Coordinates of C-alpha atoms and ligand atoms in Angstrom, one line a residue:
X15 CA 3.4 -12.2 34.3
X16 CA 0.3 -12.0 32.5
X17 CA -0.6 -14.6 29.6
X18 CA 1.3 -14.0 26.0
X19 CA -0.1 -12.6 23.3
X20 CA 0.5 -14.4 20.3
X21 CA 1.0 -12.9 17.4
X22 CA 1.2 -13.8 13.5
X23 CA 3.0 -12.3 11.0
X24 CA 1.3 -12.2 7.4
X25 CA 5.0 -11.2 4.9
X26 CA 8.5 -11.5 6.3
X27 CA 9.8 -9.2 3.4
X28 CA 11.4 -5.8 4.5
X29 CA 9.3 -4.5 7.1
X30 CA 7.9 -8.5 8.2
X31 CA 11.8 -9.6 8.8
X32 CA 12.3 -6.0 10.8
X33 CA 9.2 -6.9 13.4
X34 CA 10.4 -10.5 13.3
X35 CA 13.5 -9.4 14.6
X36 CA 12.3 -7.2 17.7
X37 CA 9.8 -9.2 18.8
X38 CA 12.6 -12.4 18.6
X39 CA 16.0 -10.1 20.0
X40 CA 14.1 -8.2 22.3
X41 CA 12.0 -10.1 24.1
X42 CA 12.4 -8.7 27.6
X43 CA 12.3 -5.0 26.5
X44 CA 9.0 -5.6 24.9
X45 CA 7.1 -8.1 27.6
X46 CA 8.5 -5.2 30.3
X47 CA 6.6 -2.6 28.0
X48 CA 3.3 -4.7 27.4
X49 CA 3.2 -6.4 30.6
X50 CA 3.3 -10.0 29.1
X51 CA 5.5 -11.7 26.6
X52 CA 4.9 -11.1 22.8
X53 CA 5.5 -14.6 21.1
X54 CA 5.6 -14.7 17.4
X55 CA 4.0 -18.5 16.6
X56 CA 3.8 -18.4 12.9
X57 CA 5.3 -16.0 9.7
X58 CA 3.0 -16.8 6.7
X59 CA 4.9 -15.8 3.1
X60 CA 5.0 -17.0 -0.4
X61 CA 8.0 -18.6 -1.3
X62 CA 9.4 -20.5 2.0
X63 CA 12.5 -21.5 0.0
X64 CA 13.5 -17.6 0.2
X65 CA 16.7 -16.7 2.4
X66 CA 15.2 -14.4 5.0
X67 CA 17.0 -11.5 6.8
X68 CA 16.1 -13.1 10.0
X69 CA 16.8 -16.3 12.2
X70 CA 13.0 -17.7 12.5
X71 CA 12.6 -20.9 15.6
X72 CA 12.0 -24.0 13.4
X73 CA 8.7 -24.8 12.6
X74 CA 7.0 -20.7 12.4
X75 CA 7.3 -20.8 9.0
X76 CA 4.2 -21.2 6.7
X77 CA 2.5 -20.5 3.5
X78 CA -0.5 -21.4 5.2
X79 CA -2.4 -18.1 6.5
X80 CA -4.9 -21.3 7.8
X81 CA -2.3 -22.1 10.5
X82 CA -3.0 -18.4 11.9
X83 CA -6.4 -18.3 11.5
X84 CA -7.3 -21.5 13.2
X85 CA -4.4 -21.0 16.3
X86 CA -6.5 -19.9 19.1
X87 CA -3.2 -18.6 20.6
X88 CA -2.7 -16.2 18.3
X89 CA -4.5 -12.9 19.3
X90 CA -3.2 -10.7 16.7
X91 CA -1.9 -10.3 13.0
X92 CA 0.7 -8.2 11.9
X93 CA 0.2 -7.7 8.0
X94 CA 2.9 -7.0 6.4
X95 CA 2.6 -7.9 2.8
X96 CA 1.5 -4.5 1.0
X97 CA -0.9 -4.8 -1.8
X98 CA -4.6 -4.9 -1.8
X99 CA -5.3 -8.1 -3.1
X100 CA -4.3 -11.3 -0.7
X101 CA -3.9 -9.0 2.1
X102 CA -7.3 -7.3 1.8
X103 CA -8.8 -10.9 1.7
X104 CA -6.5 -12.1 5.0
X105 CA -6.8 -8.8 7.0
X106 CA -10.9 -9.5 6.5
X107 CA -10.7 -13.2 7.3
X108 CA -8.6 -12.8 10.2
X109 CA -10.5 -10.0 12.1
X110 CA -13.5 -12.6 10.6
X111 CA -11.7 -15.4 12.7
X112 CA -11.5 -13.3 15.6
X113 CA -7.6 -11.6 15.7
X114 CA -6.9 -7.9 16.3
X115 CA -5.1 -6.8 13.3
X116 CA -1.6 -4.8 13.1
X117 CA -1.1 -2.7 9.6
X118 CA 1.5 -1.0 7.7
X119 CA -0.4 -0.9 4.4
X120 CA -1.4 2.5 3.6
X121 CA -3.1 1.4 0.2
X122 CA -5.1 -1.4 1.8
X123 CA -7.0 1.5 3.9
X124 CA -6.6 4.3 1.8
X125 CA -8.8 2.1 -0.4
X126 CA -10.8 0.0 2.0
X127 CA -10.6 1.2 5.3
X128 CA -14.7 1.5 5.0
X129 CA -14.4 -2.1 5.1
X130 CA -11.7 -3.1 6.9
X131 CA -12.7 -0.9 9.3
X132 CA -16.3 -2.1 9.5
X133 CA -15.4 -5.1 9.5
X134 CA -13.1 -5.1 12.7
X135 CA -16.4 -3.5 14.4
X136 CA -18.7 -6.0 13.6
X137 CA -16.4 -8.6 15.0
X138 CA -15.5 -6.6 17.9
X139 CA -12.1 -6.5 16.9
X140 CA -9.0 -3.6 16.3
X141 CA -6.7 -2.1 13.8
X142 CA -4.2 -0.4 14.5
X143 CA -1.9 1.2 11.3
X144 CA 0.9 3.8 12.8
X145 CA 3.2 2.2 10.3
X146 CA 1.1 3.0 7.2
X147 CA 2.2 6.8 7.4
X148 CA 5.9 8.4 7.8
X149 CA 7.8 5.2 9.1
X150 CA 9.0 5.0 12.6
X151 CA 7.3 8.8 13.1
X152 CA 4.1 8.5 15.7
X153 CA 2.2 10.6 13.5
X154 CA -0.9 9.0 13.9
X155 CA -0.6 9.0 18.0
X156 CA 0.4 12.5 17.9
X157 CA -2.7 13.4 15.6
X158 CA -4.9 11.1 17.4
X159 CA -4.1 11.2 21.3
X160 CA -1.9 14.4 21.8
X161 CA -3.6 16.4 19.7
X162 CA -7.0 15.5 20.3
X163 CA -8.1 18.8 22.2
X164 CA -7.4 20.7 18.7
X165 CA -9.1 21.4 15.7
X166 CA -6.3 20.9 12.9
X167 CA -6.0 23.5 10.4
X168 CA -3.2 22.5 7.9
X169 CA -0.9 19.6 7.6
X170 CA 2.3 20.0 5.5
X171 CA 4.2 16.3 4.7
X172 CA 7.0 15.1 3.6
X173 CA 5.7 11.1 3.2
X174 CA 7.7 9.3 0.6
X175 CA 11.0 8.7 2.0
X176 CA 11.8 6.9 -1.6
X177 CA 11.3 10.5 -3.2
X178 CA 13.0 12.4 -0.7
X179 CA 15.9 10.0 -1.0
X180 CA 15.8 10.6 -4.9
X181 CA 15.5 14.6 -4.9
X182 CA 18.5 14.9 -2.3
X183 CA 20.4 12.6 -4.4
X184 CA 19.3 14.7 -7.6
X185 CA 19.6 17.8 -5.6
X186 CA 22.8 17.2 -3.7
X187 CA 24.6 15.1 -5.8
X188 CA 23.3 16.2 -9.3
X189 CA 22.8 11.8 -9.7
X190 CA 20.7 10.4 -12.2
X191 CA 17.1 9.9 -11.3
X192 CA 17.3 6.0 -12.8
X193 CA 20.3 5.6 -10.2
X194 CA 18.9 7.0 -6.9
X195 CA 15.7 5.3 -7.5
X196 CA 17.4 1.7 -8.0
X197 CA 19.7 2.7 -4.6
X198 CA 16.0 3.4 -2.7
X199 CA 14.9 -0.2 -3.7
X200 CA 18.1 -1.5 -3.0
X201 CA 17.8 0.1 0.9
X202 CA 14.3 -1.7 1.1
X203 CA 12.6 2.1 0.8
X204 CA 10.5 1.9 -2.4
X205 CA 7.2 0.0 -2.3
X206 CA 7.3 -3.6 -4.1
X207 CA 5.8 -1.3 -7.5
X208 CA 8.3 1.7 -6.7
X209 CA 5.4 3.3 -9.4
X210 CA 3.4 4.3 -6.9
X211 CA 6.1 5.7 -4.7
X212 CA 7.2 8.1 -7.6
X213 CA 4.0 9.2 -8.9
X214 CA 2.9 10.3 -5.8
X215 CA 0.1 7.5 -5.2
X216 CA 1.4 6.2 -2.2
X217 CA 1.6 10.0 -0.7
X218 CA -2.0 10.2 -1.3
X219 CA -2.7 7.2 0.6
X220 CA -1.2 8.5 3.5
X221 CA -2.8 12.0 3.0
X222 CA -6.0 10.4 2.9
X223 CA -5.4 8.4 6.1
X224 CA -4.3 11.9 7.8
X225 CA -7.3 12.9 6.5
X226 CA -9.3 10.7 8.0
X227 CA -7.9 11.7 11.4
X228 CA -7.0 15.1 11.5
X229 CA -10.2 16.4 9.3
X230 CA -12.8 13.3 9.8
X231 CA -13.5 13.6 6.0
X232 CA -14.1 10.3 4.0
X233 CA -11.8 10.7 1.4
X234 CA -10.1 8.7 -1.2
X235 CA -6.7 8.9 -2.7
X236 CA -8.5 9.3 -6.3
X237 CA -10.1 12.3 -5.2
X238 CA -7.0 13.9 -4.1
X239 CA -5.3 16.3 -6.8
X240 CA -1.9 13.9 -6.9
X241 CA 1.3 14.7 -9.1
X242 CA 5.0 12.7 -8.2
X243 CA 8.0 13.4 -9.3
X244 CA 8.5 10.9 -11.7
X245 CA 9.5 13.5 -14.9
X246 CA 11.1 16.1 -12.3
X247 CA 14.2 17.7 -14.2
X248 CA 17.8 18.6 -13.1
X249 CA 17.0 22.3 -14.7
X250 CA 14.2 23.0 -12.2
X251 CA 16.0 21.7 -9.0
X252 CA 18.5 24.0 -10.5
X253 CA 16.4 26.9 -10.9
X254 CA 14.9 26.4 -7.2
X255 CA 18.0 26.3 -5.5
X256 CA 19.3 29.6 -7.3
X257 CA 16.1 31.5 -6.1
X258 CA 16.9 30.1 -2.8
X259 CA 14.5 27.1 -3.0
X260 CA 14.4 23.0 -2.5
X261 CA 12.0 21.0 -4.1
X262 CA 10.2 18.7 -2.2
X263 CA 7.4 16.1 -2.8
X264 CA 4.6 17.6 -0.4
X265 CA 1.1 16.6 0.7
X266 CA -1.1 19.4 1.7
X267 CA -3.9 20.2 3.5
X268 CA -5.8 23.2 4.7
X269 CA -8.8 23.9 6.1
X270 CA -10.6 27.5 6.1
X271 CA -14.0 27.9 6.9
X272 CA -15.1 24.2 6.6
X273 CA -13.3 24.1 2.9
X274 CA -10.4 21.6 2.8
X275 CA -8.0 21.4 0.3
X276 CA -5.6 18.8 -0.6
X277 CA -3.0 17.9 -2.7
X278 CA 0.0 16.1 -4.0
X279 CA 2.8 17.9 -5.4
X280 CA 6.5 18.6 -5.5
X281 CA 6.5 22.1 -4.6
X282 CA 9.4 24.8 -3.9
X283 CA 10.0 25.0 -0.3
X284 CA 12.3 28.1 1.4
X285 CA 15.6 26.2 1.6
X286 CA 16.3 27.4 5.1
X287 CA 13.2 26.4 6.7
X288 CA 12.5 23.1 8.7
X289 CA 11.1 21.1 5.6
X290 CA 13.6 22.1 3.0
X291 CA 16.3 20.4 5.8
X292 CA 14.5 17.4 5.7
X293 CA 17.0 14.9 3.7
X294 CA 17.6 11.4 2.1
X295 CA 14.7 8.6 3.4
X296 CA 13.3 11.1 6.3
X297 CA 10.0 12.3 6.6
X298 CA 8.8 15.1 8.0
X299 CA 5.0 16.7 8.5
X300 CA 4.8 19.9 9.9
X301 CA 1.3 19.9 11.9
X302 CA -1.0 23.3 13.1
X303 CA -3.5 22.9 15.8
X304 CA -5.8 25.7 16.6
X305 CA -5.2 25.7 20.4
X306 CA -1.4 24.0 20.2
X307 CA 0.0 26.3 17.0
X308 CA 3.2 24.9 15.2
X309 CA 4.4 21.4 15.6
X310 CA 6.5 19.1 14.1
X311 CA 7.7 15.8 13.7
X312 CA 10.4 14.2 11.9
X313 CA 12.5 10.9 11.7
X314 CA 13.1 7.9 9.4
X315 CA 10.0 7.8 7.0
X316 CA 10.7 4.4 5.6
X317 CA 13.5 1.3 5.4
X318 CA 13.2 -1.7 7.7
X319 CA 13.7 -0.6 11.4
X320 CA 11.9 2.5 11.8
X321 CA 8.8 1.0 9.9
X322 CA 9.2 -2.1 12.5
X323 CA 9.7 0.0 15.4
X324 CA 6.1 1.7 14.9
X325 CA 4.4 -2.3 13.8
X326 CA 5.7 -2.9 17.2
X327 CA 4.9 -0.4 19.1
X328 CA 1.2 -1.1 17.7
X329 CA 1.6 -4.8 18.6
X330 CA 2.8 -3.6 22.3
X331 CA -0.8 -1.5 22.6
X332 CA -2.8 -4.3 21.4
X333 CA -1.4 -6.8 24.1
X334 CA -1.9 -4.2 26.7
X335 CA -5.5 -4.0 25.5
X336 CA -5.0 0.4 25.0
X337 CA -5.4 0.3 21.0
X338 CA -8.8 -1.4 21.4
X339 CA -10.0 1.0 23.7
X340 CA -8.9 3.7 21.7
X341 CA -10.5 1.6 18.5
X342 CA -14.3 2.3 20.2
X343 CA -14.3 5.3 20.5
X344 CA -12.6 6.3 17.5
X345 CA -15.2 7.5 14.8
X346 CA -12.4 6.3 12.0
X347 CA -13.7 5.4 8.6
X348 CA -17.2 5.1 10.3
X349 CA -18.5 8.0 7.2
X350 CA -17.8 11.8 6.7
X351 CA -18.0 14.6 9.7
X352 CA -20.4 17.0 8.9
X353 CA -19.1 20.3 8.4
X354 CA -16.0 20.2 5.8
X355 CA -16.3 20.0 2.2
X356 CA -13.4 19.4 -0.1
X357 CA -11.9 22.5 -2.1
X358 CA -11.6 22.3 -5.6
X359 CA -8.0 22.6 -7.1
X360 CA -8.9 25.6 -9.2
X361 CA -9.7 27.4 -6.3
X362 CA -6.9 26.9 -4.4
X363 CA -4.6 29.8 -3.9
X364 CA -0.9 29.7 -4.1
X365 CA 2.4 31.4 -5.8
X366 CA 3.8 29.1 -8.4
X367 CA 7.4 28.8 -10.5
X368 CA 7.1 28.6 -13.7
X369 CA 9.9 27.5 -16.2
X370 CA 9.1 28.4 -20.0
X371 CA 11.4 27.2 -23.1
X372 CA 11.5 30.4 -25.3
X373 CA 12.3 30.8 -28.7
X374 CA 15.6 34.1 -28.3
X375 CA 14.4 36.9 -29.9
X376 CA 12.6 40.3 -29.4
X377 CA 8.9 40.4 -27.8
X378 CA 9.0 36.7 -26.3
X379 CA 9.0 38.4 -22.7
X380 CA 6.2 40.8 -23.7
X381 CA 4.3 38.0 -25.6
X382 CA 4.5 36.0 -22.2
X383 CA 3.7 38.6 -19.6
X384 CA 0.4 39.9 -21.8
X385 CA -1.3 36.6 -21.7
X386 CA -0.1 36.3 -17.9
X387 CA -1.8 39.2 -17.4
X388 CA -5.0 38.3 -19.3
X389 CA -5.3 35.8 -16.3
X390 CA -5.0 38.4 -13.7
X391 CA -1.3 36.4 -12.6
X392 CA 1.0 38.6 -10.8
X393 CA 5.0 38.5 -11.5
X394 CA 6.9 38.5 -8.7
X395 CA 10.6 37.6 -10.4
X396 CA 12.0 37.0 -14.4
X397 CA 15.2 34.8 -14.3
X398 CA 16.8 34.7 -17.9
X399 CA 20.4 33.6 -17.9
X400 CA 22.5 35.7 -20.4
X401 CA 22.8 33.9 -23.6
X402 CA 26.6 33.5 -24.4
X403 CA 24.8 32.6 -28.0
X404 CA 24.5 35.0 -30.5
X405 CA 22.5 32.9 -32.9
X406 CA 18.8 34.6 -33.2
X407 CA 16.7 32.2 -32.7
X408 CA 17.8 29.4 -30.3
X409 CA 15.9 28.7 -27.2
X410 CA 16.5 29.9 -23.8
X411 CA 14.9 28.7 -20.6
X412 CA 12.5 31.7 -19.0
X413 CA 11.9 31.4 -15.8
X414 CA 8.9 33.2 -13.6
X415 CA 7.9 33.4 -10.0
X416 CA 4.7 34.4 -9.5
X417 CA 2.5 36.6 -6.9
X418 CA -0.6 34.3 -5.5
X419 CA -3.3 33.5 -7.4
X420 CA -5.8 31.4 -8.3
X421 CA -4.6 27.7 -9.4
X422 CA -7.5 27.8 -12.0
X423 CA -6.4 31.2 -13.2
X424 CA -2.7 30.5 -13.1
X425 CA -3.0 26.4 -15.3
X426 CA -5.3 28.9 -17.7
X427 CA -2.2 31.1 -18.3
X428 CA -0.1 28.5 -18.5
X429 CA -2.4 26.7 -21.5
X430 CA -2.5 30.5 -22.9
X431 CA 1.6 30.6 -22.8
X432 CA 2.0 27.6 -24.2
X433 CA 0.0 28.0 -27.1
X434 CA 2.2 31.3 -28.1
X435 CA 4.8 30.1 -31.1
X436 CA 7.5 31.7 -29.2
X437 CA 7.2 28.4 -26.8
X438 CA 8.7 25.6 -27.7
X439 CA 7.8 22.8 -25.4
X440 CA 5.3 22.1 -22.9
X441 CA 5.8 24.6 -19.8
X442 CA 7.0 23.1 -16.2
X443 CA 5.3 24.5 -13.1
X444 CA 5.2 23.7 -9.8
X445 CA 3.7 25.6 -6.3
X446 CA 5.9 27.6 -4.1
X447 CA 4.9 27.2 -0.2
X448 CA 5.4 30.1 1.7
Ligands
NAP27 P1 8.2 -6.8 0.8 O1 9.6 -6.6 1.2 O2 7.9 -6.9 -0.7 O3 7.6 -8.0 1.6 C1 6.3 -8.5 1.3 C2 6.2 -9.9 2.0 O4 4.9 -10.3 1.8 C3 7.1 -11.0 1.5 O5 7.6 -11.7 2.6 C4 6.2 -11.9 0.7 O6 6.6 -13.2 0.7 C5 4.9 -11.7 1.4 N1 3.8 -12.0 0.4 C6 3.6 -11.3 -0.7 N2 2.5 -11.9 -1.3 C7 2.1 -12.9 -0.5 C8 1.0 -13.8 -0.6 N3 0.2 -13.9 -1.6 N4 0.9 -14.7 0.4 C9 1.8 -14.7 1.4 N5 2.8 -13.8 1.6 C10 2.9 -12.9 0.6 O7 7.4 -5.5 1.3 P2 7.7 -4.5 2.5 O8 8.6 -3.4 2.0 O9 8.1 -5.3 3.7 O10 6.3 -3.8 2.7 C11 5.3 -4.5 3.4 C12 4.1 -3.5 3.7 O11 4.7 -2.5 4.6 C13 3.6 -2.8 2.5 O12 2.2 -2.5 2.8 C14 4.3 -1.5 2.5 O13 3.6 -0.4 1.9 C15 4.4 -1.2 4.0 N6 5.5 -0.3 4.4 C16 6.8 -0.5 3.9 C17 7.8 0.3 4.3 C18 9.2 0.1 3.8 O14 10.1 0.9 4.1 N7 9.5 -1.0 3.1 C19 7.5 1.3 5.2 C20 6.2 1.5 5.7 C21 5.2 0.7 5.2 P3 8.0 -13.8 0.1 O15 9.0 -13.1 0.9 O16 7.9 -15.2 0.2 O17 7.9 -13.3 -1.3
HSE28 N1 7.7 3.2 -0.1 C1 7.4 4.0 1.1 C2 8.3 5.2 1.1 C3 7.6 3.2 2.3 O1 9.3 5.3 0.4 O2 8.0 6.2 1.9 C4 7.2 3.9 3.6 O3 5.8 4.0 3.6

């Protein structure tokens, strides 16, 4: 057999102890699949007093990240630690000192793949990331090898497994938002700041990496219109599910005549269609080629295993020397395709729900529909749950589906509505995928 690749590991957290694992209880399946042994020789972390979820051989253990960058034995490092401080630095110096590198960290090159990416050509090294978007799903093989004869033209994804976890729970189970989010972090789903999981950040970092590769366009997540779920209410998964919706934390992306847009949002999906199934920590992204049509690809979008399962399966490419071919030619972070320009959000078109606290009393519907209509917005259903309350003047939730429209037209009504004194709190809306 062929000479091992050494590899070593920067964080033995959640995702570090996972890899760790593989490459230590699998050692045959893996050298069978690379065609040499994969030998982890040293696990860099903070705190090496820390009980880890893994057996480690005596001696791998370091806080050192010098012992990997000087071992000439080590080809490759797997980084593992998530941030984009101390990992941007050791990412740099070790494709500096001469080692591929192996990522999971979406914000590292949703933020600096420019540079991390340059930086691996200059040295004449690789990066490989199929971790950083949708867990164990091959997303970024599929969009980069078997789909390369297409032209994308829109990109639907479920990304955050730590929201999708949260809106089954609040969806299925009527739980507390607090409660399923502290059960994500408990499973190892949520990021180390479970912030940017709920406000949508981290599902913009992995939009812009699809971006990247499905699109070419240089994009970063700052520039991508981004809301989470973090103030999603009980009374709107409610309302969805009544008019046969789920709601689901979706990036976006579609591309018509070289305009792209993008964005973040939870948005009401049809409850019987392939998306709206998609359930606790799975992801999902529903991909459309121009010459391949529908396809779709689901599995575990986050959690230990799945995530190590695609670190490794990077880590088996790099020994077999495939990922640095495919690293060459690649164009990836290497500056903008000519040809697409980003849509604005205004000018995006889409049906939307809107949910409207009303003050009960005679002309609120009128009062709502005329400014609606000042904004050209199309009704396409009134919920209003009789009032069992005869008391004139209590509020009642109004609820409105609309016909498609403009986004800029549609947040214009909305600031119109809620300046009416019939309203009596800020309006909740969200887009409706059809
Ligand atoms: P984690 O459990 O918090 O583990 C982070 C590891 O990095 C820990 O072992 C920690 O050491 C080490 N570390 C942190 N700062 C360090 C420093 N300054 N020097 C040396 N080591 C340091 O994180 P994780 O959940 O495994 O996530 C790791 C990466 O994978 C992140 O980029 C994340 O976005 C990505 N990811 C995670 C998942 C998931 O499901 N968790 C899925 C896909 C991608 P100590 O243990 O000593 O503190
Ligand atoms: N925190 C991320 C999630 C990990 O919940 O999806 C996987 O990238």
């Amino acid at each position: 057999m062929a000479e091992p690749f050494g590899i070593g590991l920067l964080g033995c957290g959640t995702v570090g102890s996972g890899v760790a694992k593989l490459l230590l209880e699998q050692p045959g399946r893996l050298a069978a699949r690379a065609g040499r042994p994969l030998v982890l020789r040293r696990v860099v972390v903070r705190d090496p007093r820390k009980p880890r979820d893994v057996a480690l051989p005596p001696g791998v253990l370091t806080t050192d990240l010098g012992e990997v960058l000087g071992d000439p034995a080590i080809q490759c490092v797997a980084e593992l630690v998530g941030g984009t401080t101390w990992a941007r630095q050791a990412v740099l110096q070790a494709l500096a000192a001469g080692k591929h590198v192996v990522t999971a960290n979406k914000a590292l090159l949703a933020e600096h793949g420019a540079e991390v990416f340059a930086t691996a050509r200059r040295h004449g090294r690789a990066v490989a990331f199929e971790a950083s978007v949708g867990g164990g799903i091959p997303i970024i093989a599929a969009l980069s090898q078997g789909l390369a004869a297409n032209q994308i033209t829109s990109l639907q994804g479920i990304l955050n497994g730590t929201c999708n976890f949260i809106l089954t729970g609040m969806t299925e189970n009527g739980s507390a938002y607090a409660d399923v989010l502290a059960e994500a972090q408990r499973r190892g789903y949520a990021e180390a700041d479970p912030t940017l999981d709920v406000n949508g950040t981290d599902t913009a970092q992995k939009l812009a990496i699809l971006a990247h590769i499905a699109f070419g366009v240089d994009v970063l997540p700052s520039a991508i219109e981004c809301r989470g779920i973090a103030d999603m209410q009980q009374a709107d998964l409610r309302f969805a599910q009544e008019l046969g919706y789920t709601v689901k934390l979706l990036a976006e992306a579609w591309l018509r005549d070289g305009q792209l847009a993008l964005h973040v949002s939870p948005v009401l999906v049809r409850r019987l269609t392939p998306l709206a199934q998609v359930r606790g920590a799975y992801n999902a992204i529903h991909v459309v080629g121009d010459a391949v049509g529908d396809t779709l690809y689901y599995g575990r979008g986050a959690g230990q295993m799945p995530t190590a399962s695609a670190v490794v399966a990077d880590l088996i490419d790099m020994a077999i020397g495939r990922a640095q071919r495919s690293f060459q030619t690649s164009r990836l972070w290497a500056g903008q395709e000519a040809g697409i320009t980003l849509l604005p959000a205004h000018s995006v078109r889409s049906r939307f729900y809107l949910r409207l606290l009303v003050v009960d009393q005679p002309g609120v519907m009128a009062e709502v529909t005329r400014v609606l209509a000042q904004h050209h917005i199309s009704i396409a259903s009134v919920v209003q749950h009789e009032s069992l309350d005869e008391h004139e003047g209590d509020t009642v939730p109004l609820v409105i589906m609309t016909h498609t429209t403009l986004t800029g037209h549609f947040r214009a009504a909305v600031a119109g509505v809620d300046r009416l004194p019939c309203v009596m709190a800020p309006s909740v809306y969200y887009p409706v995928a059809d």
